[in-house]
Amino acid sequence: MTRRLLLGAFLFHPGGSHVSGWRHETAEPHRHVDIDYYAEFAETAERGVFDTIFLADGLYFWDRFPSGVDHYGQTRLEPLTLLSALAARTSRIGLAATVSTSYNEPYHAARAIASLDHISEGRAAWNLVTSRYPEEARNFGGDAHLDHALRYERGAEFVDVVQQLWDSWADDAILADRASGLFADPDRLQTAEHRGAHFAVRGPLNVSRPPQGYPVLFQAGGSEAGQELAAATADAVFARSLPLAEAQRFYAGLKARVVAHGRDADDLAILPQLRPVVAETGEEARAIADGLLASTPDAIVVEDVAHSIGQALPDDPDAVIAVARDTDSDIANESKSPNRELARLQSGERLTPRQLYAESFWESVTVGSAREIADDVQERFENGAADGFVVQALTQPQGFRDFVDLVVPELQRRGLTRTAYEESTLRERLGLARPARRAAETVG
């Protein structure tokens, strides 16, 4: 089968993926709890024949920093609830919800995701996160997260328990036999009887086996622990945008880990973020990007850089950063992924928050005409850097519409991505086999 580029449509909040996207003249921030807004986003993605919608989420309201400028960006609907509603407003596109393994229990997650898979007739996906921010811990009875390594250890066990629960019922267990009075065959039902380091779950699940067997599992995380969890368990990875050579090294390294776990390299799709700014001409696109960068308030510039390097900074975005000897312990435990900004400062570069913010912005976006963006996508796809992309439009809804109307037809003309939906389930669309049900004696 011809290898095909995969596309996910990312949505964190309705303003777009840039912190000031909601200020753009085409944005519709007043609709942030309007189901019709989200339905229109999903319909646009389906019109572009995207494989899935990808809803990011966090269990907190960001008030660590004092400015409060971006409070709009922290309000969002709960993803499983929202995607259940969108399942009725769409027919083919996948529906991926972010679910934390740190602040949920496996039984709840297994039941909710299985329900979404039934409601959508096999289109559900789960983006596993271990949660990063102390604001989340403080909403669930603690002052700080578990240690980073323990979060991923818990995450691995969480996945195993959820899959055990999804295997509670055989595919043919539900009889609904009026004549005999048997609703289900008790011999086709099994209990997990799981007792591990983090969870004790008996089961069985009170939802029958999902249409996909196991809904598709996404995972994000560039740390050693995150990559190991993804290599062992995930169907797809949402990755950071990196320069081409670095992206190729990450891709090759993660695929090697997949093989080391006894899986085929193609069992895991690697989908870096793609933050496009597209217009009819490259000049127009660059003007849009310039405007977005300029619209970022100074307070947000300082706060963003302060967070990325793990230390408080003076309010002046043009003051040279003096690197602290130790980073904030909360932030040091949030992520073990490589910290490019901090590494530059520690090497002796004299940079201001405004410089770091602007350089990070330009490194993370792909700006140009449809042809220019398609060229970049094709180069990465054909040269061992990506199996597809999760598209993060900087502004919503217009930025995403522009990608679908301008870039997608160009990708289709090149034969890189699909022109119509063919398979029924998301798992089939990703080229993944439906997993067989594990027998009771092999689980737990």
CSV table of C-alpha atoms in Angstrom, one decimal:
chain,number,residue,atom,x,y,z
A,1,MET,CA,0.0,0.0,0.0
A,2,THR,CA,1.3,3.5,-0.9
A,3,ARG,CA,2.5,5.4,2.2
A,4,ARG,CA,0.2,8.3,2.8
A,5,LEU,CA,0.7,11.5,4.8
A,6,LEU,CA,-1.5,11.6,7.9
A,7,LEU,CA,-3.2,14.8,9.1
A,8,GLY,CA,-4.5,15.8,12.5
A,9,ALA,CA,-6.4,19.1,13.2
A,10,PHE,CA,-5.3,20.5,16.5
A,11,LEU,CA,-7.4,22.7,18.8
A,12,PHE,CA,-6.5,23.9,22.2
A,13,HIS,CA,-8.8,26.9,22.4
A,14,PRO,CA,-10.8,28.8,19.8
A,15,GLY,CA,-8.3,31.6,19.3
A,16,GLY,CA,-5.7,29.4,17.7
A,17,SER,CA,-2.4,28.0,18.7
A,18,HIS,CA,-0.7,31.4,19.1
A,19,VAL,CA,-1.2,33.1,22.4
A,20,SER,CA,-2.5,36.3,20.7
A,21,GLY,CA,-4.4,34.5,17.9
A,22,TRP,CA,-7.7,35.4,19.6
A,23,ARG,CA,-6.9,39.1,19.0
A,24,HIS,CA,-6.7,38.7,15.2
A,25,GLU,CA,-9.4,40.5,13.3
A,26,THR,CA,-10.7,37.2,11.9
A,27,ALA,CA,-10.9,35.4,15.3
A,28,GLU,CA,-14.2,34.7,17.1
A,29,PRO,CA,-13.3,34.6,20.8
A,30,HIS,CA,-16.8,35.2,21.9
A,31,ARG,CA,-17.7,31.7,20.6
A,32,HIS,CA,-15.4,29.8,22.9
A,33,VAL,CA,-18.3,27.7,24.5
A,34,ASP,CA,-20.4,27.6,21.3
A,35,ILE,CA,-20.9,24.0,20.1
A,36,ASP,CA,-21.6,25.3,16.6
A,37,TYR,CA,-18.2,26.9,16.5
A,38,TYR,CA,-16.5,23.5,17.2
A,39,ALA,CA,-18.9,21.7,14.8
A,40,GLU,CA,-17.8,24.1,12.1
A,41,PHE,CA,-14.1,23.4,12.9
A,42,ALA,CA,-14.8,19.7,12.7
A,43,GLU,CA,-16.7,20.1,9.4
A,44,THR,CA,-13.8,22.1,7.9
A,45,ALA,CA,-11.3,19.3,9.0
A,46,GLU,CA,-13.6,16.7,7.4
A,47,ARG,CA,-13.8,18.7,4.3
A,48,GLY,CA,-10.0,18.6,4.2
A,49,VAL,CA,-10.2,14.8,4.6
A,50,PHE,CA,-8.2,15.0,7.8
A,51,ASP,CA,-7.6,11.8,9.7
A,52,THR,CA,-8.5,13.1,13.1
A,53,ILE,CA,-9.3,16.1,15.3
A,54,PHE,CA,-6.8,16.4,18.2
A,55,LEU,CA,-8.1,18.2,21.3
A,56,ALA,CA,-5.4,19.3,23.7
A,57,ASP,CA,-6.4,19.9,27.3
A,58,GLY,CA,-5.2,20.7,30.8
A,59,LEU,CA,-6.8,20.4,34.2
A,60,TYR,CA,-6.0,23.9,35.4
A,61,PHE,CA,-6.5,27.6,35.0
A,62,TRP,CA,-3.2,29.3,34.3
A,63,ASP,CA,-2.7,32.0,37.0
A,64,ARG,CA,1.0,31.4,37.9
A,65,PHE,CA,2.0,34.7,36.3
A,66,PRO,CA,0.6,38.1,37.3
A,67,SER,CA,-0.5,39.7,34.0
A,68,GLY,CA,-3.7,37.9,33.4
A,69,VAL,CA,-3.5,38.9,29.7
A,70,ASP,CA,-4.1,35.4,28.4
A,71,HIS,CA,-6.9,34.3,30.6
A,72,TYR,CA,-9.2,33.8,27.6
A,73,GLY,CA,-6.8,31.1,26.4
A,74,GLN,CA,-7.2,29.0,29.5
A,75,THR,CA,-11.0,28.5,29.2
A,76,ARG,CA,-12.0,25.4,27.3
A,77,LEU,CA,-14.7,22.7,27.2
A,78,GLU,CA,-14.0,19.2,28.6
A,79,PRO,CA,-12.8,17.2,25.6
A,80,LEU,CA,-14.7,13.9,26.0
A,81,THR,CA,-17.9,15.7,26.4
A,82,LEU,CA,-17.2,18.0,23.4
A,83,LEU,CA,-16.1,15.1,21.2
A,84,SER,CA,-19.2,13.1,22.1
A,85,ALA,CA,-21.3,16.0,20.8
A,86,LEU,CA,-19.1,16.3,17.7
A,87,ALA,CA,-19.5,12.6,17.0
A,88,ALA,CA,-23.2,13.4,16.1
A,89,ARG,CA,-22.2,16.3,13.9
A,90,THR,CA,-19.5,14.4,11.8
A,91,SER,CA,-19.4,11.1,10.1
A,92,ARG,CA,-15.8,10.1,9.2
A,93,ILE,CA,-13.1,12.0,11.0
A,94,GLY,CA,-11.3,10.6,14.1
A,95,LEU,CA,-12.0,12.2,17.5
A,96,ALA,CA,-8.9,12.4,19.8
A,97,ALA,CA,-9.4,13.5,23.4
A,98,THR,CA,-6.6,14.3,25.9
A,99,VAL,CA,-6.9,12.3,29.1
A,100,SER,CA,-4.4,12.6,32.0
A,101,THR,CA,-3.1,9.4,33.6
A,102,SER,CA,-2.1,11.4,36.7
A,103,TYR,CA,-5.5,12.8,37.6
A,104,ASN,CA,-7.9,10.1,36.4
A,105,GLU,CA,-8.6,6.4,37.3
A,106,PRO,CA,-8.3,3.7,34.6
A,107,TYR,CA,-11.9,2.5,35.0
A,108,HIS,CA,-13.3,6.0,34.4
A,109,ALA,CA,-11.0,6.6,31.4
A,110,ALA,CA,-11.7,3.1,29.9
A,111,ARG,CA,-15.5,3.6,30.2
A,112,ALA,CA,-15.5,7.1,28.8
A,113,ILE,CA,-13.3,6.4,25.8
A,114,ALA,CA,-15.1,3.1,25.0
A,115,SER,CA,-18.3,5.0,25.1
A,116,LEU,CA,-17.0,7.6,22.6
A,117,ASP,CA,-15.8,4.8,20.4
A,118,HIS,CA,-19.3,3.3,20.3
A,119,ILE,CA,-21.0,6.6,19.9
A,120,SER,CA,-18.7,7.5,16.9
A,121,GLU,CA,-18.8,4.0,15.5
A,122,GLY,CA,-15.0,3.5,15.8
A,123,ARG,CA,-13.5,6.9,15.5
A,124,ALA,CA,-12.3,7.5,19.1
A,125,ALA,CA,-8.7,8.2,20.1
A,126,TRP,CA,-7.0,8.9,23.4
A,127,ASN,CA,-4.1,11.3,23.8
A,128,LEU,CA,-2.3,10.1,26.9
A,129,VAL,CA,-0.6,12.8,29.0
A,130,THR,CA,0.9,12.5,32.4
A,131,SER,CA,0.2,16.2,33.2
A,132,ARG,CA,2.9,18.7,33.7
A,133,TYR,CA,1.9,21.7,35.8
A,134,PRO,CA,1.7,22.1,39.6
A,135,GLU,CA,-1.5,24.1,39.0
A,136,GLU,CA,-3.0,20.7,38.1
A,137,ALA,CA,-1.7,18.9,41.2
A,138,ARG,CA,-3.2,21.6,43.4
A,139,ASN,CA,-6.6,20.9,41.9
A,140,PHE,CA,-6.3,17.2,43.0
A,141,GLY,CA,-5.2,17.3,46.6
A,142,GLY,CA,-1.5,17.9,46.2
A,143,ASP,CA,1.0,20.7,46.2
A,144,ALA,CA,3.3,19.2,43.5
A,145,HIS,CA,3.3,16.4,40.9
A,146,LEU,CA,4.7,13.0,41.4
A,147,ASP,CA,8.3,12.8,40.3
A,148,HIS,CA,8.6,12.8,36.4
A,149,ALA,CA,9.7,9.1,36.3
A,150,LEU,CA,6.9,8.0,38.5
A,151,ARG,CA,4.4,9.8,36.4
A,152,TYR,CA,5.4,7.8,33.4
A,153,GLU,CA,5.6,4.5,35.4
A,154,ARG,CA,2.0,5.2,36.5
A,155,GLY,CA,1.1,6.1,32.9
A,156,ALA,CA,2.4,2.7,31.6
A,157,GLU,CA,0.4,0.8,34.2
A,158,PHE,CA,-2.6,3.0,33.4
A,159,VAL,CA,-2.6,2.0,29.7
A,160,ASP,CA,-2.3,-1.7,30.6
A,161,VAL,CA,-5.2,-1.6,33.0
A,162,VAL,CA,-7.4,0.3,30.5
A,163,GLN,CA,-6.7,-2.2,27.8
A,164,GLN,CA,-7.5,-5.0,30.2
A,165,LEU,CA,-10.8,-3.4,30.9
A,166,TRP,CA,-11.5,-3.0,27.2
A,167,ASP,CA,-11.0,-6.7,26.9
A,168,SER,CA,-13.6,-7.5,29.5
A,169,TRP,CA,-16.2,-8.6,26.9
A,170,ALA,CA,-15.6,-10.8,23.9
A,171,ASP,CA,-16.9,-9.3,20.6
A,172,ASP,CA,-19.7,-11.8,20.5
A,173,ALA,CA,-20.5,-11.8,24.3
A,174,ILE,CA,-23.8,-9.8,24.0
A,175,LEU,CA,-26.5,-12.2,23.0
A,176,ALA,CA,-29.7,-10.3,23.7
A,177,ASP,CA,-31.5,-13.6,23.3
A,178,ARG,CA,-35.2,-13.1,24.2
A,179,ALA,CA,-36.0,-16.8,23.9
A,180,SER,CA,-33.4,-18.0,26.4
A,181,GLY,CA,-33.5,-14.9,28.6
A,182,LEU,CA,-29.7,-14.5,28.3
A,183,PHE,CA,-28.6,-10.9,27.6
A,184,ALA,CA,-24.9,-11.9,27.6
A,185,ASP,CA,-22.8,-15.1,27.7
A,186,PRO,CA,-21.1,-15.2,31.1
A,187,ASP,CA,-18.4,-17.4,29.6
A,188,ARG,CA,-17.4,-14.6,27.3
A,189,LEU,CA,-16.8,-12.1,30.1
A,190,GLN,CA,-13.6,-11.8,32.1
A,191,THR,CA,-12.3,-9.8,35.0
A,192,ALA,CA,-8.9,-8.0,35.1
A,193,GLU,CA,-8.1,-8.7,38.7
A,194,HIS,CA,-5.3,-6.2,38.4
A,195,ARG,CA,-3.1,-5.4,41.3
A,196,GLY,CA,0.0,-3.3,40.5
A,197,ALA,CA,2.2,-0.6,42.0
A,198,HIS,CA,-0.3,2.2,41.3
A,199,PHE,CA,-3.7,0.6,40.7
A,200,ALA,CA,-6.0,-2.2,42.0
A,201,VAL,CA,-8.8,-2.7,39.6
A,202,ARG,CA,-11.0,-5.8,39.5
A,203,GLY,CA,-13.3,-5.1,36.5
A,204,PRO,CA,-15.1,-6.0,34.4
A,205,LEU,CA,-15.9,-2.9,32.4
A,206,ASN,CA,-19.7,-2.2,32.1
A,207,VAL,CA,-19.3,-1.2,28.5
A,208,SER,CA,-18.9,-3.8,25.8
A,209,ARG,CA,-15.7,-4.0,23.8
A,210,PRO,CA,-15.1,-0.9,21.6
A,211,PRO,CA,-15.6,-1.2,17.9
A,212,GLN,CA,-11.8,-0.6,17.3
A,213,GLY,CA,-10.9,-3.2,20.0
A,214,TYR,CA,-8.6,-0.6,21.5
A,215,PRO,CA,-9.3,3.0,20.4
A,216,VAL,CA,-6.2,4.6,18.9
A,217,LEU,CA,-3.6,5.7,21.5
A,218,PHE,CA,-1.7,9.0,21.0
A,219,GLN,CA,1.1,10.1,23.2
A,220,ALA,CA,3.3,13.2,23.5
A,221,GLY,CA,6.6,13.6,25.2
A,222,GLY,CA,10.1,14.0,24.1
A,223,SER,CA,11.9,12.9,27.3
A,224,GLU,CA,13.5,9.5,27.7
A,225,ALA,CA,10.6,8.2,29.8
A,226,GLY,CA,8.1,9.6,27.4
A,227,GLN,CA,9.7,8.1,24.3
A,228,GLU,CA,9.9,4.7,26.0
A,229,LEU,CA,6.2,4.8,26.9
A,230,ALA,CA,5.3,5.8,23.4
A,231,ALA,CA,7.6,3.1,21.8
A,232,ALA,CA,6.0,0.4,24.0
A,233,THR,CA,2.3,1.4,23.8
A,234,ALA,CA,1.3,4.2,21.5
A,235,ASP,CA,-0.1,4.1,18.0
A,236,ALA,CA,0.9,7.7,17.2
A,237,VAL,CA,3.1,10.3,18.7
A,238,PHE,CA,2.5,14.1,18.7
A,239,ALA,CA,6.0,15.6,18.4
A,240,ARG,CA,7.6,19.0,18.6
A,241,SER,CA,8.5,20.9,15.5
A,242,LEU,CA,12.3,20.7,15.1
A,243,PRO,CA,14.8,21.7,12.4
A,244,LEU,CA,15.0,19.1,9.7
A,245,ALA,CA,18.2,17.3,10.8
A,246,GLU,CA,17.0,17.2,14.4
A,247,ALA,CA,13.6,15.9,13.4
A,248,GLN,CA,15.2,13.1,11.4
A,249,ARG,CA,17.3,12.1,14.4
A,250,PHE,CA,14.3,12.1,16.6
A,251,TYR,CA,12.3,10.1,14.1
A,252,ALA,CA,15.0,7.5,13.6
A,253,GLY,CA,15.6,7.2,17.3
A,254,LEU,CA,12.0,6.7,18.2
A,255,LYS,CA,11.4,4.2,15.4
A,256,ALA,CA,14.4,2.2,16.7
A,257,ARG,CA,12.9,2.2,20.2
A,258,VAL,CA,9.6,0.8,18.7
A,259,VAL,CA,11.5,-2.1,17.1
A,260,ALA,CA,13.4,-2.7,20.3
A,261,HIS,CA,10.0,-3.3,22.0
A,262,GLY,CA,9.3,-6.0,19.5
A,263,ARG,CA,7.0,-4.0,17.3
A,264,ASP,CA,7.2,-3.1,13.7
A,265,ALA,CA,8.5,0.4,13.0
A,266,ASP,CA,5.3,1.3,11.1
A,267,ASP,CA,3.2,0.4,14.2
A,268,LEU,CA,3.9,3.9,15.4
A,269,ALA,CA,3.2,7.1,13.4
A,270,ILE,CA,5.3,10.1,14.3
A,271,LEU,CA,3.3,13.4,13.8
A,272,PRO,CA,5.2,16.6,14.5
A,273,GLN,CA,3.3,19.8,15.0
A,274,LEU,CA,2.9,22.0,11.9
A,275,ARG,CA,2.1,25.6,12.7
A,276,PRO,CA,1.3,27.1,9.2
A,277,VAL,CA,0.7,30.7,8.3
A,278,VAL,CA,-0.5,30.5,4.7
A,279,ALA,CA,-1.8,33.1,2.2
A,280,GLU,CA,-2.0,33.5,-1.6
A,281,THR,CA,1.6,34.7,-1.6
A,282,GLY,CA,4.6,34.3,0.7
A,283,GLU,CA,4.7,38.1,1.3
A,284,GLU,CA,1.1,38.1,2.5
A,285,ALA,CA,1.8,35.1,4.8
A,286,ARG,CA,4.8,36.8,6.3
A,287,ALA,CA,2.9,40.0,6.9
A,288,ILE,CA,0.3,37.9,8.8
A,289,ALA,CA,3.0,36.2,10.9
A,290,ASP,CA,4.7,39.6,11.6
A,291,GLY,CA,1.4,41.0,12.8
A,292,LEU,CA,0.7,38.0,15.2
A,293,LEU,CA,4.2,38.3,16.7
A,294,ALA,CA,3.8,42.1,17.2
A,295,SER,CA,0.4,41.6,18.8
A,296,THR,CA,1.9,39.7,21.7
A,297,PRO,CA,1.9,41.9,24.9
A,298,ASP,CA,5.2,42.5,26.6
A,299,ALA,CA,4.0,40.8,29.7
A,300,ILE,CA,3.3,37.6,27.8
A,301,VAL,CA,6.7,37.7,26.1
A,302,VAL,CA,8.4,37.8,29.5
A,303,GLU,CA,6.1,35.2,31.1
A,304,ASP,CA,6.5,32.8,28.2
A,305,VAL,CA,10.3,32.9,28.4
A,306,ALA,CA,10.3,32.8,32.2
A,307,HIS,CA,8.3,29.6,32.0
A,308,SER,CA,10.4,28.1,29.3
A,309,ILE,CA,13.7,28.5,31.2
A,310,GLY,CA,12.3,27.9,34.7
A,311,GLN,CA,13.0,31.2,36.5
A,312,ALA,CA,11.4,34.5,37.3
A,313,LEU,CA,12.5,37.5,35.2
A,314,PRO,CA,12.2,41.3,35.5
A,315,ASP,CA,9.3,42.9,33.7
A,316,ASP,CA,11.4,44.4,31.0
A,317,PRO,CA,11.3,42.3,27.8
A,318,ASP,CA,14.5,44.0,26.5
A,319,ALA,CA,16.7,43.3,29.5
A,320,VAL,CA,19.5,40.8,29.0
A,321,ILE,CA,18.7,37.6,30.9
A,322,ALA,CA,20.9,36.6,33.7
A,323,VAL,CA,20.7,32.8,34.1
A,324,ALA,CA,20.0,31.6,37.6
A,325,ARG,CA,22.1,28.9,39.1
A,326,ASP,CA,19.2,26.6,39.7
A,327,THR,CA,15.9,26.4,37.9
A,328,ASP,CA,12.5,26.4,39.6
A,329,SER,CA,11.9,23.0,41.1
A,330,ASP,CA,8.3,22.9,39.8
A,331,ILE,CA,9.3,23.6,36.3
A,332,ALA,CA,12.3,21.3,36.4
A,333,ASN,CA,9.8,18.4,37.2
A,334,GLU,CA,7.3,19.4,34.5
A,335,SER,CA,9.3,18.1,31.6
A,336,LYS,CA,12.6,16.3,30.9
A,337,SER,CA,12.5,17.1,27.1
A,338,PRO,CA,15.5,19.0,25.8
A,339,ASN,CA,15.3,22.7,26.8
A,340,ARG,CA,16.8,24.6,23.8
A,341,GLU,CA,16.3,28.1,25.2
A,342,LEU,CA,17.9,27.4,28.5
A,343,ALA,CA,20.8,25.6,26.9
A,344,ARG,CA,21.6,28.6,24.8
A,345,LEU,CA,21.6,30.9,27.8
A,346,GLN,CA,23.8,28.5,29.8
A,347,SER,CA,26.3,28.4,26.9
A,348,GLY,CA,26.9,32.1,27.4
A,349,GLU,CA,24.6,33.8,24.8
A,350,ARG,CA,23.4,37.2,25.9
A,351,LEU,CA,19.8,37.3,24.9
A,352,THR,CA,16.7,39.3,26.0
A,353,PRO,CA,13.2,37.8,26.4
A,354,ARG,CA,12.0,39.5,23.3
A,355,GLN,CA,14.9,38.0,21.3
A,356,LEU,CA,14.3,34.5,22.6
A,357,TYR,CA,10.5,34.8,22.1
A,358,ALA,CA,10.8,36.0,18.6
A,359,GLU,CA,13.4,33.3,17.6
A,360,SER,CA,11.3,30.6,19.2
A,361,PHE,CA,8.3,31.9,17.3
A,362,TRP,CA,10.0,31.9,13.9
A,363,GLU,CA,11.5,28.4,14.5
A,364,SER,CA,8.1,27.0,15.3
A,365,VAL,CA,6.1,28.3,12.4
A,366,THR,CA,6.0,27.5,8.7
A,367,VAL,CA,5.2,30.6,6.7
A,368,GLY,CA,4.5,31.0,3.0
A,369,SER,CA,2.3,30.3,0.0
A,370,ALA,CA,0.5,26.9,-0.3
A,371,ARG,CA,3.3,25.7,-2.6
A,372,GLU,CA,6.0,26.7,-0.1
A,373,ILE,CA,4.3,25.0,2.8
A,374,ALA,CA,3.6,21.9,0.8
A,375,ASP,CA,7.3,21.8,-0.2
A,376,ASP,CA,8.3,21.8,3.4
A,377,VAL,CA,5.8,19.1,4.3
A,378,GLN,CA,6.8,16.9,1.4
A,379,GLU,CA,10.5,17.2,2.2
A,380,ARG,CA,10.0,16.1,5.8
A,381,PHE,CA,7.6,13.3,4.9
A,382,GLU,CA,9.8,11.9,2.2
A,383,ASN,CA,13.1,12.2,4.1
A,384,GLY,CA,12.5,10.4,7.4
A,385,ALA,CA,11.3,13.2,9.6
A,386,ALA,CA,7.5,12.7,9.8
A,387,ASP,CA,4.7,10.3,9.0
A,388,GLY,CA,2.3,13.2,9.0
A,389,PHE,CA,1.5,16.4,10.9
A,390,VAL,CA,-0.8,17.7,13.5
A,391,VAL,CA,-1.8,21.1,12.1
A,392,GLN,CA,-2.0,24.0,14.6
A,393,ALA,CA,-3.3,27.0,12.9
A,394,LEU,CA,-2.1,30.2,14.7
A,395,THR,CA,-5.5,31.8,14.3
A,396,GLN,CA,-9.0,30.2,14.3
A,397,PRO,CA,-11.2,29.8,12.4
A,398,GLN,CA,-9.7,31.6,9.4
A,399,GLY,CA,-6.1,30.3,9.7
A,400,PHE,CA,-7.3,26.7,9.6
A,401,ARG,CA,-9.7,27.3,6.8
A,402,ASP,CA,-6.8,28.8,4.8
A,403,PHE,CA,-4.8,25.7,5.3
A,404,VAL,CA,-7.7,23.5,4.2
A,405,ASP,CA,-8.5,25.6,1.2
A,406,LEU,CA,-5.0,26.4,0.0
A,407,VAL,CA,-2.5,23.8,1.2
A,408,VAL,CA,-4.6,20.6,1.3
A,409,PRO,CA,-5.5,20.8,-2.5
A,410,GLU,CA,-1.8,21.2,-3.2
A,411,LEU,CA,-0.9,18.1,-1.1
A,412,GLN,CA,-3.7,16.2,-2.8
A,413,ARG,CA,-2.4,17.2,-6.3
A,414,ARG,CA,1.0,15.8,-5.3
A,415,GLY,CA,-0.6,12.5,-4.2
A,416,LEU,CA,0.6,12.9,-0.7
A,417,THR,CA,-2.7,12.8,1.2
A,418,ARG,CA,-6.1,11.3,0.7
A,419,THR,CA,-8.9,12.9,-1.4
A,420,ALA,CA,-11.7,10.9,0.2
A,421,TYR,CA,-12.5,8.8,3.2
A,422,GLU,CA,-12.4,5.0,2.5
A,423,GLU,CA,-12.0,3.1,5.7
A,424,SER,CA,-14.6,3.1,8.4
A,425,THR,CA,-12.6,3.3,11.6
A,426,LEU,CA,-9.7,5.6,12.6
A,427,ARG,CA,-7.6,2.5,13.4
A,428,GLU,CA,-8.1,1.2,9.8
A,429,ARG,CA,-7.3,4.7,8.4
A,430,LEU,CA,-4.0,4.7,10.2
A,431,GLY,CA,-3.2,1.3,8.8
A,432,LEU,CA,-3.4,-0.4,12.2
A,433,ALA,CA,-4.8,-3.9,12.8
A,434,ARG,CA,-7.7,-4.3,15.2
A,435,PRO,CA,-6.0,-5.9,18.3
A,436,ALA,CA,-7.2,-9.4,19.3
A,437,ARG,CA,-8.8,-9.7,22.7
A,438,ARG,CA,-6.3,-10.9,25.3
A,439,ALA,CA,-7.4,-13.9,27.3
A,440,ALA,CA,-7.8,-13.5,31.1
A,441,GLU,CA,-4.9,-15.6,32.0
A,442,THR,CA,-2.5,-13.3,30.0
A,443,VAL,CA,-3.5,-10.0,31.6
A,444,GLY,CA,-3.0,-8.5,35.0
